Tab-separated table of C-alpha atoms and ligand atoms in Angstrom:
chain	number	residue	atom	x	y	z
A	1	MET	CA	-6.416	0.028	4.578
A	2	GLY	CA	-9.088	2.699	4.648
A	3	PRO	CA	-11.550	2.966	1.788
A	4	THR	CA	-10.189	2.695	-1.742
A	5	ALA	CA	-12.152	4.793	-4.194
A	6	PRO	CA	-11.553	7.541	-6.738
A	7	THR	CA	-10.033	10.552	-4.987
A	8	ASP	CA	-12.968	12.879	-5.705
A	9	TRP	CA	-15.288	10.570	-3.730
A	10	LEU	CA	-13.307	10.882	-0.515
A	11	ASP	CA	-13.034	13.373	2.311
A	12	ILE	CA	-10.042	14.077	4.540
A	13	GLU	CA	-11.130	11.649	7.272
A	14	HIS	CA	-10.984	8.784	4.774
A	15	PHE	CA	-7.315	9.658	4.296
A	16	ARG	CA	-6.521	10.401	7.922
A	17	GLU	CA	-7.308	6.967	9.324
A	18	PRO	CA	-4.856	4.840	7.317
A	19	ILE	CA	-2.186	7.555	7.588
A	20	GLU	CA	-2.604	7.700	11.387
A	21	VAL	CA	-2.381	3.931	11.726
A	22	ASN	CA	0.203	3.028	9.087
A	23	LEU	CA	2.506	6.030	9.284
A	24	ILE	CA	2.082	8.113	12.448
A	25	GLY	CA	1.520	4.984	14.548
A	26	LEU	CA	4.580	3.289	13.084
A	27	ILE	CA	6.760	6.353	13.682
A	28	ASN	CA	5.495	6.715	17.234
A	29	VAL	CA	6.136	3.093	18.149
A	30	THR	CA	9.583	3.275	16.576
A	31	ILE	CA	10.785	6.418	18.345
A	32	ASN	CA	9.351	5.305	21.675
A	33	MET	CA	11.192	1.982	21.463
A	34	LEU	CA	14.449	3.368	20.069
A	35	PRO	CA	16.230	3.844	23.426
A	36	LEU	CA	15.728	0.166	24.252
A	37	VAL	CA	16.505	-1.019	20.736
A	38	LYS	CA	19.756	0.980	20.769
A	39	GLN	CA	20.690	-0.405	24.148
A	40	ALA	CA	20.125	-3.956	22.933
A	41	LYS	CA	21.721	-3.353	19.505
A	42	GLY	CA	18.413	-4.663	18.255
A	43	ARG	CA	16.668	-4.655	14.934
A	44	ILE	CA	13.804	-2.754	13.375
A	45	VAL	CA	11.650	-4.433	10.759
A	46	ASN	CA	9.086	-2.223	9.101
A	47	VAL	CA	6.297	-3.631	7.012
A	48	SER	CA	5.621	-1.337	4.118
A	49	SER	CA	3.847	-2.470	0.966
A	50	THR	CA	4.272	-2.641	-2.732
A	51	GLY	CA	1.709	0.207	-2.515
A	52	GLY	CA	4.564	2.271	-1.071
A	53	ARG	CA	6.318	2.107	-4.429
A	54	LEU	CA	3.403	2.372	-6.801
A	55	ALA	CA	0.046	3.955	-5.975
A	56	PHE	CA	-2.259	1.286	-7.387
A	57	CYS	CA	-5.448	2.500	-5.717
A	58	GLY	CA	-7.008	5.740	-4.528
A	59	GLY	CA	-7.370	6.537	-0.822
A	60	GLY	CA	-5.020	6.968	2.130
A	61	TYR	CA	-3.337	3.577	1.970
A	62	CYS	CA	-0.694	4.337	-0.665
A	63	PRO	CA	0.182	7.786	0.722
A	64	SER	CA	0.641	6.171	4.144
A	65	LYS	CA	2.959	3.504	2.724
A	66	PHE	CA	4.907	6.026	0.636
A	67	GLY	CA	5.438	7.823	3.950
A	68	VAL	CA	6.864	4.681	5.524
A	69	GLU	CA	9.228	4.320	2.576
A	70	GLY	CA	10.278	7.918	2.971
A	71	PHE	CA	11.791	7.153	6.370
A	72	ASN	CA	13.592	4.084	5.131
A	73	ASP	CA	17.042	5.350	4.402
A	74	SER	CA	17.395	7.907	7.157
A	75	LEU	CA	16.641	5.646	10.096
A	76	ARG	CA	18.857	2.901	8.762
A	77	ARG	CA	21.773	5.295	8.396
A	78	ASP	CA	21.093	7.067	11.682
A	79	MET	CA	21.076	3.759	13.545
A	80	LYS	CA	24.145	2.251	11.904
A	81	ALA	CA	26.494	3.806	14.433
A	82	PHE	CA	24.525	2.131	17.238
A	83	GLY	CA	24.649	-1.321	15.700
A	84	VAL	CA	20.893	-1.304	15.072
A	85	LYS	CA	19.905	-2.921	11.790
A	86	VAL	CA	16.851	-1.732	9.920
A	87	SER	CA	14.919	-3.757	7.341
A	88	CYS	CA	11.839	-2.925	5.364
A	89	ILE	CA	9.453	-5.538	3.963
A	90	GLN	CA	7.346	-4.794	0.886
A	91	PRO	CA	4.692	-7.456	0.412
A	92	GLY	CA	2.611	-7.529	-2.742
A	93	LEU	CA	-1.091	-8.332	-2.523
A	94	PHE	CA	-1.705	-11.155	-0.072
A	95	LYS	CA	-4.985	-12.845	0.678
A	96	THR	CA	-5.758	-11.425	4.129
A	97	PRO	CA	-8.705	-9.537	5.635
A	98	LEU	CA	-6.989	-6.385	4.279
A	99	THR	CA	-7.568	-7.448	0.677
A	100	ASP	CA	-11.079	-8.846	1.238
A	101	LEU	CA	-12.597	-7.666	-2.009
A	102	GLU	CA	-16.172	-7.943	-0.770
A	103	LYS	CA	-15.436	-5.687	2.191
A	104	ILE	CA	-13.604	-3.199	-0.034
A	105	LEU	CA	-16.498	-3.028	-2.481
A	106	LYS	CA	-19.033	-2.689	0.314
A	107	GLU	CA	-17.117	0.273	1.771
A	108	LYS	CA	-16.990	1.799	-1.666
A	109	GLU	CA	-20.726	1.359	-2.103
A	110	VAL	CA	-21.401	3.189	1.181
A	111	ILE	CA	-19.305	6.120	-0.087
A	112	TRP	CA	-20.991	5.992	-3.499
A	113	ASN	CA	-24.444	6.128	-1.918
A	114	ARG	CA	-23.534	9.364	-0.118
A	115	LEU	CA	-22.089	11.101	-3.187
A	116	PRO	CA	-23.811	14.234	-4.474
A	117	PRO	CA	-26.005	13.542	-7.543
A	118	ASP	CA	-23.651	15.620	-9.726
A	119	THR	CA	-20.689	13.375	-9.040
A	120	LYS	CA	-22.796	10.274	-9.607
A	121	LYS	CA	-23.855	11.669	-12.945
A	122	GLN	CA	-20.216	12.224	-13.933
A	123	TYR	CA	-19.427	8.594	-13.237
A	124	GLY	CA	-22.688	7.178	-14.565
A	125	GLU	CA	-25.387	5.651	-12.352
A	126	ASP	CA	-24.347	2.104	-13.154
A	127	PHE	CA	-20.662	2.722	-12.418
A	128	THR	CA	-19.309	-0.232	-10.488
A	129	ASP	CA	-15.648	-0.646	-11.394
A	130	ALA	CA	-15.958	-4.019	-9.694
A	131	ALA	CA	-15.525	-6.608	-12.420
A	132	LYS	CA	-12.224	-5.402	-13.845
A	133	LYS	CA	-10.651	-4.680	-10.478
A	134	GLU	CA	-11.658	-8.115	-9.344
A	135	LYS	CA	-9.816	-9.642	-12.272
A	136	LEU	CA	-6.587	-7.765	-11.548
A	137	THR	CA	-6.756	-8.361	-7.820
A	138	LYS	CA	-7.553	-12.053	-8.184
A	139	ALA	CA	-4.690	-12.487	-10.629
A	140	CYS	CA	-2.330	-10.886	-8.134
A	141	LEU	CA	-3.438	-12.251	-4.769
A	142	ASN	CA	-0.844	-14.462	-3.095
A	143	THR	CA	-2.368	-17.104	-0.869
A	144	ASP	CA	0.811	-18.213	0.894
A	145	ILE	CA	1.145	-15.684	3.712
A	146	SER	CA	4.103	-17.578	5.170
A	147	LEU	CA	6.301	-15.904	2.523
A	148	VAL	CA	5.954	-12.621	4.408
A	149	VAL	CA	6.496	-14.256	7.782
A	150	GLU	CA	9.650	-15.954	6.483
A	151	CYS	CA	11.046	-12.557	5.500
A	152	MET	CA	10.236	-11.165	8.939
A	153	GLU	CA	12.031	-14.136	10.468
A	154	HIS	CA	15.037	-13.624	8.215
A	155	ALA	CA	15.149	-9.916	9.034
A	156	LEU	CA	15.101	-10.694	12.751
A	157	THR	CA	17.326	-13.730	13.029
A	158	SER	CA	19.800	-13.911	10.161
A	159	LEU	CA	23.340	-12.709	10.617
A	160	HIS	CA	23.019	-10.367	7.649
A	161	PRO	CA	19.462	-9.079	7.324
A	162	CYS	CA	18.638	-7.382	4.006
A	163	ALA	CA	17.792	-3.686	3.843
A	164	HIS	CA	14.621	-4.562	2.005
A	165	TYR	CA	12.527	-7.566	1.069
A	166	VAL	CA	10.155	-7.608	-1.896
A	167	VAL	CA	7.676	-10.426	-1.230
A	168	GLY	CA	5.287	-12.210	-3.614
A	169	GLN	CA	5.475	-12.918	-7.333
A	170	ASP	CA	3.230	-9.941	-8.108
A	171	ALA	CA	5.488	-7.520	-6.239
A	172	LYS	CA	8.675	-9.019	-7.704
A	173	TRP	CA	7.614	-9.259	-11.325
A	174	PHE	CA	4.871	-6.680	-11.729
A	175	TRP	CA	4.489	-3.908	-9.130
A	176	THR	CA	8.152	-3.243	-8.409
A	177	PRO	CA	9.314	-3.233	-12.060
A	178	LEU	CA	6.286	-1.112	-12.974
A	179	SER	CA	7.165	1.350	-10.208
A	180	ARG	CA	10.472	2.003	-11.988
A	181	MET	CA	8.868	2.688	-15.371
A	182	PRO	CA	7.837	6.075	-16.772
A	183	ALA	CA	4.535	7.498	-15.535
A	184	GLY	CA	2.970	7.083	-18.987
A	185	VAL	CA	3.547	3.329	-18.931
A	186	GLN	CA	2.178	3.037	-15.392
A	187	ASP	CA	-0.947	4.994	-16.302
A	188	PHE	CA	-1.529	2.967	-19.445
A	189	LEU	CA	-1.334	-0.372	-17.651
A	190	LEU	CA	-3.276	0.626	-14.550
A	191	LEU	CA	-6.025	2.533	-16.365
A	192	ARG	CA	-6.705	-0.442	-18.621
A	193	ASN	CA	-7.891	-2.204	-15.514
A	194	ARG	CA	-10.501	0.244	-14.413
A	195	GLU	CA	-13.833	1.429	-15.596
A	196	GLU	CA	-13.977	4.922	-17.069
A	197	PRO	CA	-16.297	7.584	-15.637
A	198	ALA	CA	-19.249	8.236	-17.959
A	199	VAL	CA	-18.051	11.768	-18.816
A	200	SER	CA	-14.462	10.656	-19.464
A	201	HIS	CA	-12.575	12.786	-21.976
A	202	ARG	CA	-10.552	9.758	-22.928
A	203	LYS	CA	-13.495	7.988	-24.553
B	1	NAG	C1	2.682	8.383	20.859
B	1	NAG	O1	2.848	7.394	21.844
B	1	NAG	C2	2.666	7.852	23.161
B	1	NAG	C3	2.937	6.698	24.104
B	1	NAG	O2	4.270	6.427	24.145
B	1	NAG	C4	1.266	8.349	23.325
B	1	NAG	O3	1.110	8.867	24.617
B	1	NAG	C5	0.973	9.431	22.311
B	1	NAG	O4	-0.378	9.779	22.380
B	1	NAG	C6	1.284	8.930	20.911
B	1	NAG	N1	1.135	10.049	19.998
B	1	NAG	C7	0.546	9.927	18.835
B	1	NAG	C8	0.477	11.148	17.986
B	1	NAG	O5	0.066	8.874	18.462
B	2	NAG	C1	10.768	2.277	9.646
B	2	NAG	O1	9.893	3.253	10.086
B	2	NAG	C2	10.499	4.283	10.846
B	2	NAG	C3	9.428	5.203	11.315
B	2	NAG	O2	8.642	5.637	10.256
B	2	NAG	C4	11.467	5.005	9.963
B	2	NAG	O3	12.118	5.984	10.731
B	2	NAG	C5	12.429	3.996	9.411
B	2	NAG	O4	13.299	4.637	8.497
B	2	NAG	C6	11.735	2.889	8.697
B	2	NAG	N1	12.634	1.896	8.210
B	2	NAG	C7	12.495	1.383	7.037
B	2	NAG	C8	13.508	0.391	6.674
B	2	NAG	O5	11.587	1.702	6.289
B	3	NAG	C1	15.308	1.550	1.226
B	3	NAG	O1	16.566	2.010	0.855
B	3	NAG	C2	17.260	1.206	-0.044
B	3	NAG	C3	18.568	1.856	-0.407
B	3	NAG	O2	19.303	2.100	0.715
B	3	NAG	C4	16.475	0.992	-1.306
B	3	NAG	O3	17.161	0.063	-2.122
B	3	NAG	C5	15.122	0.469	-0.962
B	3	NAG	O4	14.338	0.377	-2.124
B	3	NAG	C6	14.442	1.375	0.030
B	3	NAG	N1	13.136	0.888	0.376
B	3	NAG	C7	12.916	-0.219	1.033
B	3	NAG	C8	11.521	-0.555	1.268
B	3	NAG	O5	13.805	-0.925	1.431
């Protein structure tokens, strides 16, 4: 996941880690396995995220998942001639160690503590952003992880695997529809759920 925090709190290494793991790693595994997958007329099932359609948090996670999405169509089309089927799964927020809110907030606190005093002043010393985020995340968290596993199973074993699977009520009814709306609507809804920096011009 990498740390999620406002972009001006982060340095390039905070971005590099999730992009290396989620995007470069995924591409590398895929291209290294392709000869065998082609030979077997096998299947490729990528796990992206609803964060690959809508950037709901700062940090490297969403850029990495947007990258995964960016490869979606080309590989599927390139592999069609070889009888290789490609599916992409987009889970919403599921209750896993990845979405452990305590861990996320702790990571954020470490970054906050190292911020230059000027930046801290811009945000306000008592800036936490915790309470509101917690509300949104808790409202969205799916507890039934088997939903994702069932999609993986379908993608691997069914006669006609789907090109993409949107998993979880939050992804189906909130994140994915919101990702198709105008930027102004997205900003309005997402910004309502975060704390404003102290110096905000919007106040
Ligand atoms: C890609 O995978 C190969 C192993 O097949 C490994 O040697 C190489 O370091 C990997 N490259 C990157 C950029 O991860
Ligand atoms: C899966 O990931 C690979 C490597 O990034 C990409 O080439 C392919 O298009 C992706 N497939 C889907 C369905 O996203
Ligand atoms: C992949 O491509 C299809 C269209 O071919 C599109 O409907 C879908 O949203 C893309 N992304 C995923 C994750 O499947």
